[in-house]
PDB file of C-alpha atoms in Angstrom:
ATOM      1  CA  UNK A   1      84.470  80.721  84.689  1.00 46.00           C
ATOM      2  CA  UNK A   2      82.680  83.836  85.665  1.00 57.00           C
ATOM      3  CA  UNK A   3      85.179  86.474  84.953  1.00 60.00           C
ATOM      4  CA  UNK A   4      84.460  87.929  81.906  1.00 65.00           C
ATOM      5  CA  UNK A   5      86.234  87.207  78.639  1.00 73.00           C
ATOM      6  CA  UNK A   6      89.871  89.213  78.450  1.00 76.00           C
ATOM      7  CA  UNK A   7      88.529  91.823  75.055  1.00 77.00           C
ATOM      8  CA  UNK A   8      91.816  90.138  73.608  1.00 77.00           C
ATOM      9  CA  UNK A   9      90.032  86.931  72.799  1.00 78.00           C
ATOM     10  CA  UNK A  10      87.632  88.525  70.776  1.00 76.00           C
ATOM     11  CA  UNK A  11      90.209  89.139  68.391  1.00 80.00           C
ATOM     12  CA  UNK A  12      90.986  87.357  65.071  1.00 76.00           C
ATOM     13  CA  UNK A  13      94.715  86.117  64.585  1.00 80.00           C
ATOM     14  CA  UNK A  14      94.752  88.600  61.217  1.00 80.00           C
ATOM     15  CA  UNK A  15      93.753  91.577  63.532  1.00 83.00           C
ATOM     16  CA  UNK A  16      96.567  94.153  64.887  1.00 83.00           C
ATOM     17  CA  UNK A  17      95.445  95.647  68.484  1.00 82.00           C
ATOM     18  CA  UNK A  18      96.699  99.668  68.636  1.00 84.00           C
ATOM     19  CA  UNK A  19      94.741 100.429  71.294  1.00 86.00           C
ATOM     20  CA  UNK A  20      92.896  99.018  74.485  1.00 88.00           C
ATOM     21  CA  UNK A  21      92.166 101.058  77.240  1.00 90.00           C
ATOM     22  CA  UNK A  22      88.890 101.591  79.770  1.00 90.00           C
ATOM     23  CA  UNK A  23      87.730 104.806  80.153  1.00 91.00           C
ATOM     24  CA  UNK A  24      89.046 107.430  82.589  1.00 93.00           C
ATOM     25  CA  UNK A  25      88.808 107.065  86.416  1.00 93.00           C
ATOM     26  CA  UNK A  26      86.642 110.247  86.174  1.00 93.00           C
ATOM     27  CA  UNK A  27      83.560 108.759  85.016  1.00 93.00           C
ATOM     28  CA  UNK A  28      83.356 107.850  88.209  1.00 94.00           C
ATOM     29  CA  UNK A  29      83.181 110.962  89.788  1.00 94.00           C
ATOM     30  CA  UNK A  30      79.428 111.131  90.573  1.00 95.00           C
ATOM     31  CA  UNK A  31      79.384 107.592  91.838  1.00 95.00           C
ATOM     32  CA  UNK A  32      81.452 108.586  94.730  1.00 96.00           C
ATOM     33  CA  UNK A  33      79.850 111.652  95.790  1.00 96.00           C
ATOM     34  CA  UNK A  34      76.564 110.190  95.753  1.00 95.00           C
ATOM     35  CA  UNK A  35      77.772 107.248  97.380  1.00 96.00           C
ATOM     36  CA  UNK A  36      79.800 109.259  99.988  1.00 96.00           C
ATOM     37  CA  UNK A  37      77.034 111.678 100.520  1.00 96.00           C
ATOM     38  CA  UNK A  38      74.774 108.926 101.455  1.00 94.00           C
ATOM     39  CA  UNK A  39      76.692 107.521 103.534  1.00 94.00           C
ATOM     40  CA  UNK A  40      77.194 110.615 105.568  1.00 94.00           C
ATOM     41  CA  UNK A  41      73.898 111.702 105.078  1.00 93.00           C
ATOM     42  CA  UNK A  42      73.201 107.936 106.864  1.00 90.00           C
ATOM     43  CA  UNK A  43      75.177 107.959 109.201  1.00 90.00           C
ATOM     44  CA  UNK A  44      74.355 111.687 110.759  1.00 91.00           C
ATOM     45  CA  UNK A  45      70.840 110.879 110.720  1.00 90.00           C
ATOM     46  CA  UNK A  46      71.972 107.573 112.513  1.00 87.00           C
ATOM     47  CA  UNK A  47      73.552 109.574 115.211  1.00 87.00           C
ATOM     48  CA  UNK A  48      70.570 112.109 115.734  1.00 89.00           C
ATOM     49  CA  UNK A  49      67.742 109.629 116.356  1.00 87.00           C
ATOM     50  CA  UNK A  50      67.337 108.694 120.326  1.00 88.00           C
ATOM     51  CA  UNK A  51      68.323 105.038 121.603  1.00 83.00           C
ATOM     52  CA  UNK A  52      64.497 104.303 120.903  1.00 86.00           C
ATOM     53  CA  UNK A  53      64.567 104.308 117.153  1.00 85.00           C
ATOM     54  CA  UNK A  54      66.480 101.559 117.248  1.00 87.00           C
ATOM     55  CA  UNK A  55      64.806 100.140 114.385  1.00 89.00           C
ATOM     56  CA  UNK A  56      65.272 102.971 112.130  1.00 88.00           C
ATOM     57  CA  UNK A  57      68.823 102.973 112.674  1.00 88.00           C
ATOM     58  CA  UNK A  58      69.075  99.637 111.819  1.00 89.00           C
ATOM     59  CA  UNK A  59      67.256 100.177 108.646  1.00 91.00           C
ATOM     60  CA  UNK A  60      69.704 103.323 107.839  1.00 91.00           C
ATOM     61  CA  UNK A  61      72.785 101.142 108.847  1.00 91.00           C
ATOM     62  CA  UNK A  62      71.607  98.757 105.838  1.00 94.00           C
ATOM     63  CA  UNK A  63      70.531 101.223 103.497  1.00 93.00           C
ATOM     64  CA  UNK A  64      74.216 102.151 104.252  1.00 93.00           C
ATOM     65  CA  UNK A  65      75.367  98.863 103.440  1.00 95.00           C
ATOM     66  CA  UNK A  66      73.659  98.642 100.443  1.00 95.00           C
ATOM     67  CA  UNK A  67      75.126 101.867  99.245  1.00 95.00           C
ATOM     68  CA  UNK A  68      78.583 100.446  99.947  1.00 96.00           C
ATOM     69  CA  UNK A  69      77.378  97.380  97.433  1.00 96.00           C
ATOM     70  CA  UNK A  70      75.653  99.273  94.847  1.00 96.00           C
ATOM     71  CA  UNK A  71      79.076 101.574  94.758  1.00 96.00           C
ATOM     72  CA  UNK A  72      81.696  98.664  94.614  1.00 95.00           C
ATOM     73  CA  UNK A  73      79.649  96.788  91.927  1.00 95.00           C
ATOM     74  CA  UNK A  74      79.597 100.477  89.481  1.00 95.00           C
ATOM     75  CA  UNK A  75      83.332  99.999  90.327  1.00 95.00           C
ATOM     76  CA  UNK A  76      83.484  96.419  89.175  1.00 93.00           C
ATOM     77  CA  UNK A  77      81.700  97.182  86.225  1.00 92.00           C
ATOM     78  CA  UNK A  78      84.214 100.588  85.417  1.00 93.00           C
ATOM     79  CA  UNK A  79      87.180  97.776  85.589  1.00 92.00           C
ATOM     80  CA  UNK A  80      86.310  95.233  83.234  1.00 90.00           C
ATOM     81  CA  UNK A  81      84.576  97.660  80.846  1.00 91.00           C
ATOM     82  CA  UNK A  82      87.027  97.768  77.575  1.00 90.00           C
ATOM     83  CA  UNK A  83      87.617  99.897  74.428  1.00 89.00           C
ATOM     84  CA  UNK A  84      89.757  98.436  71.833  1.00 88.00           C
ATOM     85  CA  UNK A  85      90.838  99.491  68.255  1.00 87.00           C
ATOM     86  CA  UNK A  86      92.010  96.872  66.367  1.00 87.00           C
ATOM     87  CA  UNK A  87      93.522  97.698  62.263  1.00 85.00           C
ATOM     88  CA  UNK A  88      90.048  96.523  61.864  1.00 85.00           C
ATOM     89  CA  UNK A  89      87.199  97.736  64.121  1.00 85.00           C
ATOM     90  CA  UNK A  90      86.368  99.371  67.314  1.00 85.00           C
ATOM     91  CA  UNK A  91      85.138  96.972  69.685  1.00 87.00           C
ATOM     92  CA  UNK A  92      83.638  97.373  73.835  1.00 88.00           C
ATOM     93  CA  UNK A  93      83.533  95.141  75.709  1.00 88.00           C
ATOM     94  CA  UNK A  94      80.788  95.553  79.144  1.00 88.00           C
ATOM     95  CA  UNK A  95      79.252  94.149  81.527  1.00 87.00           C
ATOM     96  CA  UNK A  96      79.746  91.625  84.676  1.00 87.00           C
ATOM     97  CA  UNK A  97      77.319  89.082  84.680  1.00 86.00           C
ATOM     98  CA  UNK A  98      75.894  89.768  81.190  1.00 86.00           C
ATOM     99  CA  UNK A  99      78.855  90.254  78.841  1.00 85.00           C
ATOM    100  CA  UNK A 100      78.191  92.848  75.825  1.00 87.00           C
ATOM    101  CA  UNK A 101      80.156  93.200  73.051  1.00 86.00           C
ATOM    102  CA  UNK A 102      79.848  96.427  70.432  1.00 85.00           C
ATOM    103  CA  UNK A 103      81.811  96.018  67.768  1.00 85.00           C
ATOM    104  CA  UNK A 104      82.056  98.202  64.632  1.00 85.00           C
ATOM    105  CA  UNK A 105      84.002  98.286  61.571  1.00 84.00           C
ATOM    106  CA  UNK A 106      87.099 100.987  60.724  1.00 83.00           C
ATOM    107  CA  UNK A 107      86.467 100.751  57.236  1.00 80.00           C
ATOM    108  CA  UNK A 108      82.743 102.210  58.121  1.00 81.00           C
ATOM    109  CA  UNK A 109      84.448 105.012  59.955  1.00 80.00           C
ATOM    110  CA  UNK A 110      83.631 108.344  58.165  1.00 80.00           C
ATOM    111  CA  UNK A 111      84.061 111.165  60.286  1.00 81.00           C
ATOM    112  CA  UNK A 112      86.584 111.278  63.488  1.00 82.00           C
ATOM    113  CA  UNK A 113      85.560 114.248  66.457  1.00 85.00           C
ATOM    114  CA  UNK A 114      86.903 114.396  70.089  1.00 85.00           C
ATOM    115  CA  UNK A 115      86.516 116.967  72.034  1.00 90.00           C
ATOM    116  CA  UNK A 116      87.925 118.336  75.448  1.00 91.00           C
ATOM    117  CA  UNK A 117      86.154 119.960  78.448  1.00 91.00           C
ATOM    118  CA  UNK A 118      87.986 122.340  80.643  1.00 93.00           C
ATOM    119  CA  UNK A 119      88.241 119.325  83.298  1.00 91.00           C
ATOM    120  CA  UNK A 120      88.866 117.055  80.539  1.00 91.00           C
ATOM    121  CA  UNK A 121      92.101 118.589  79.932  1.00 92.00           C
ATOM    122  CA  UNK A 122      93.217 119.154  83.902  1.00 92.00           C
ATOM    123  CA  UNK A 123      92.118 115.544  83.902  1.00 92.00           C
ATOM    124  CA  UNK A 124      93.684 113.805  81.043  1.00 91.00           C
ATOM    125  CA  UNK A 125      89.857 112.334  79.021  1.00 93.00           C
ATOM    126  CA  UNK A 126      88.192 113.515  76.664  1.00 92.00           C
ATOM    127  CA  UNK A 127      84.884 112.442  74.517  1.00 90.00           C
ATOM    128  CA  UNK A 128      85.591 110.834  71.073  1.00 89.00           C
ATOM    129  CA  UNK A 129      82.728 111.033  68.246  1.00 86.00           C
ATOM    130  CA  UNK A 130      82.561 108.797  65.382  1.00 83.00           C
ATOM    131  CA  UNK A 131      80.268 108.972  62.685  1.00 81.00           C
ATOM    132  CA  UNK A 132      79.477 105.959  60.048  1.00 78.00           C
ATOM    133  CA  UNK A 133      77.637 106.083  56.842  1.00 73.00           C
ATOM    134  CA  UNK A 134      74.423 107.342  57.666  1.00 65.00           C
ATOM    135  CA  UNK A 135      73.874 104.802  60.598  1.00 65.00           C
ATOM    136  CA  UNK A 136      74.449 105.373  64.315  1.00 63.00           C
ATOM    137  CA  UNK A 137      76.123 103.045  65.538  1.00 65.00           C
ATOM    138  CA  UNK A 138      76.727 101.377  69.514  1.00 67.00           C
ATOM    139  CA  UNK A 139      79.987 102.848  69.817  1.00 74.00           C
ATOM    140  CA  UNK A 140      79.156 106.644  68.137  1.00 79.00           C
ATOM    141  CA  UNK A 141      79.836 108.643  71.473  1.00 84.00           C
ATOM    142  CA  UNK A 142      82.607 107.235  73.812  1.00 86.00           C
ATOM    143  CA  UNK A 143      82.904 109.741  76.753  1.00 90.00           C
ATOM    144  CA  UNK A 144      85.951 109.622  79.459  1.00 92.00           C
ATOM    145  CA  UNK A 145      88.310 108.647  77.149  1.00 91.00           C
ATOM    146  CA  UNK A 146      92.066 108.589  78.329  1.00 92.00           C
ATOM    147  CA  UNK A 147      94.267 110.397  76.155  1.00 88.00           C
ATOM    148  CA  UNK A 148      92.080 111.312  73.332  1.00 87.00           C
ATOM    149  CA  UNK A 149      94.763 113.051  71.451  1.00 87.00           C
ATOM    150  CA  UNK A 150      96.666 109.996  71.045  1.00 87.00           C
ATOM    151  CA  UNK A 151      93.914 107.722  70.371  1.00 86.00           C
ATOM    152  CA  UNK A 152      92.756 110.377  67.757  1.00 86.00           C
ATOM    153  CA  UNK A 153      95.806 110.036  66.070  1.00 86.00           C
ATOM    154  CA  UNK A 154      95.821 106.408  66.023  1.00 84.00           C
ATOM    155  CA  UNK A 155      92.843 105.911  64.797  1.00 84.00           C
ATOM    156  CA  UNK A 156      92.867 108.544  62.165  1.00 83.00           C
ATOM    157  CA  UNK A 157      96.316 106.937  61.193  1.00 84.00           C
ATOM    158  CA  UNK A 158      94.159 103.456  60.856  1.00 84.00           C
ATOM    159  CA  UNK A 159      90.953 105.337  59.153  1.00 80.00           C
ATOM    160  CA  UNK A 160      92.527 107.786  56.985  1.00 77.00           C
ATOM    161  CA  UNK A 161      96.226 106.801  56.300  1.00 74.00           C
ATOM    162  CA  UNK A 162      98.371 104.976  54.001  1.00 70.00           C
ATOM    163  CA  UNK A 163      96.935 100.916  53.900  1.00 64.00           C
ATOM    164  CA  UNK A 164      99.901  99.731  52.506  1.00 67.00           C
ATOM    165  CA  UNK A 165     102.250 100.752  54.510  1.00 65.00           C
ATOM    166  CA  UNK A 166     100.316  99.455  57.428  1.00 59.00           C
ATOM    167  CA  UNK A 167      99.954  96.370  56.248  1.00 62.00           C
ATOM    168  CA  UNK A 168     103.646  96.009  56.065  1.00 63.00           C
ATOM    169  CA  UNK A 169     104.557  97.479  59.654  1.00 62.00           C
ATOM    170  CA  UNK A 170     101.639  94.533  60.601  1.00 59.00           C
ATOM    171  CA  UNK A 171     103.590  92.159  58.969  1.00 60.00           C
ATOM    172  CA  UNK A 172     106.929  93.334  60.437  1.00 59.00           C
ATOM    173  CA  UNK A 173     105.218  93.323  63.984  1.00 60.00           C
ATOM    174  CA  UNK A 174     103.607  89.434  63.669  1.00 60.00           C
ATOM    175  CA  UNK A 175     107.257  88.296  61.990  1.00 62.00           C
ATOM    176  CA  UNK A 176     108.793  89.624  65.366  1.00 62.00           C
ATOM    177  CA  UNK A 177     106.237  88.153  67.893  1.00 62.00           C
ATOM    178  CA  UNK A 178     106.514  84.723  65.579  1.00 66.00           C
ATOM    179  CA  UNK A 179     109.877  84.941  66.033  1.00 69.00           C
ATOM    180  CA  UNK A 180     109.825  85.414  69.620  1.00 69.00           C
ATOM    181  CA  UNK A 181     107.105  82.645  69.899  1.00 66.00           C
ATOM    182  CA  UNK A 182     109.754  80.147  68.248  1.00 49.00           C
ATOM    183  CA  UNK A 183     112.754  80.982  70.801  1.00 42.00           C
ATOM    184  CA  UNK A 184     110.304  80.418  73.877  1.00 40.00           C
ATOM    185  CA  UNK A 185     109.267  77.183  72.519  1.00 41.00           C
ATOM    186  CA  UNK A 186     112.668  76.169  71.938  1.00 39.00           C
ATOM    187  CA  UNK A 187     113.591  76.449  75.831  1.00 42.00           C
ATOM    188  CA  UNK A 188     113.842  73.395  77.818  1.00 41.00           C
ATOM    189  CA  UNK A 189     111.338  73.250  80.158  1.00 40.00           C
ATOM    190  CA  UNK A 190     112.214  72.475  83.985  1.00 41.00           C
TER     191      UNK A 190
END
C-alpha cells in the first residue's frame, strides 16, 4: 500500500521492456561524504566540548541523528528510482511518498548522445542525452547510467533500426512467454 508501484505496471500488454535499470551506485557518492563528514565533524566536536555543555552535545548527537535519516531516506529514494525503455518509450519512475512518472515517446527520439567521464569508465556509468523534436523533454539528460554502451545500443537498435523485424522478434518473445503461461496454468495445484 505504500510501496511504490513496481515501473512494470506502468506498462501496456502491447509494450516489449529491453531495458530497466536505476542509475549507478555512484550518484551517490556525495551523499556519503557529506553525510560521513558530518558525522565525524559531529562527533569530534562532541568529544571536545567539557562535561558542562551538555546541552550542546545533545543537540550535536541529534543533528547527528538526523544526518543518519536524511542519508538513509536519499538512499531509499536511489532504490526505487527506475529507468525503463520499453519498444515504445522511455519512462522514470521517482519518488517515495510522491510517485513521479516521466514518460516519453521512442518514436519522438531524434538524436541519441552518451558520454563517459574518466571515472565513468573506471566506474561502469555514464550520462545518456536524448534530444526530441525541438522540445526538451523530462527525461533529456539521464546521468549515472549503468552500462551506457549497451543501453546505447539498445536503444539506437529500437530508435533507428529495422521495425519490422522487431516486431517479429516481439512476437516470437510474447508466443514463448504465452506459451510458458499455458504450461504453468496447466499444473495441478497442491
Amino acid at each position: 500500500m505504500f510501496a511504490p508501484r513496481d515501473p512494470d505496471e506502468y506498462l501496456l500488454d502491447s509494450e516489449r521492456r529491453v531495458i530497466r535499470v536505476r542509475r549507478h551506485w555512484a550518484s551517490l557518492a556525495w551523499q556519503v561524504f557529506e553525510a560521513v563528514a558530518l558525522l565525524a565533524v559531529c562527533v569530534m566536536v562532541s568529544y571536545l566540548l567539557p562535561p558542562q555543555a551538555w546541552l550542546v552535545q545533545n543537540i550535536l548527537w541529534y543533528v547527528a541523528l538526523v544526518v543518519v535519516l536524511r542519508f538513509t531516506y536519499q538512499v531509499i529514494e536511489w532504490w526505487v528510482e527506475r529507468i525503463v525503455v520499453t519498444d515504445k518509450r522511455f519512462m522514470m519512475t521517482t519518488g517515495v511518498f510522491t510517485t513521479r512518472v516521466l514518460m516519453m515517446p521512442i518514436s519522438k527520439v531524434t538524436d541519441l548522445t552518451y558520454k563517459r567521464t574518466a571515472t565513468g569508465r573506471v566506474f561502469g556509468y555514464g550520462t545518456m542525452v536524448v534530444e526530441s523534436a525541438g522540445q526538451i523533454q523530462a527525461l533529456n539528460n539521464i546521468e549515472f547510467l549503468p552500462r551506457p554502451e549497451q543501453v546505447y545500443d539498445a536503444i539506437s537498435e529500437l530508435v533507428f533500426g529495422d521495425k519490422k523485424a522487431q516486431a517479429e522478434r516481439f512476437s516470437m518473445i510474447k508466443a514463448q512467454r504465452l506459451a510458458r503461461g499455458t504450461r504453468k496454468a496447466r499444473k495441478p495445484v497442491g
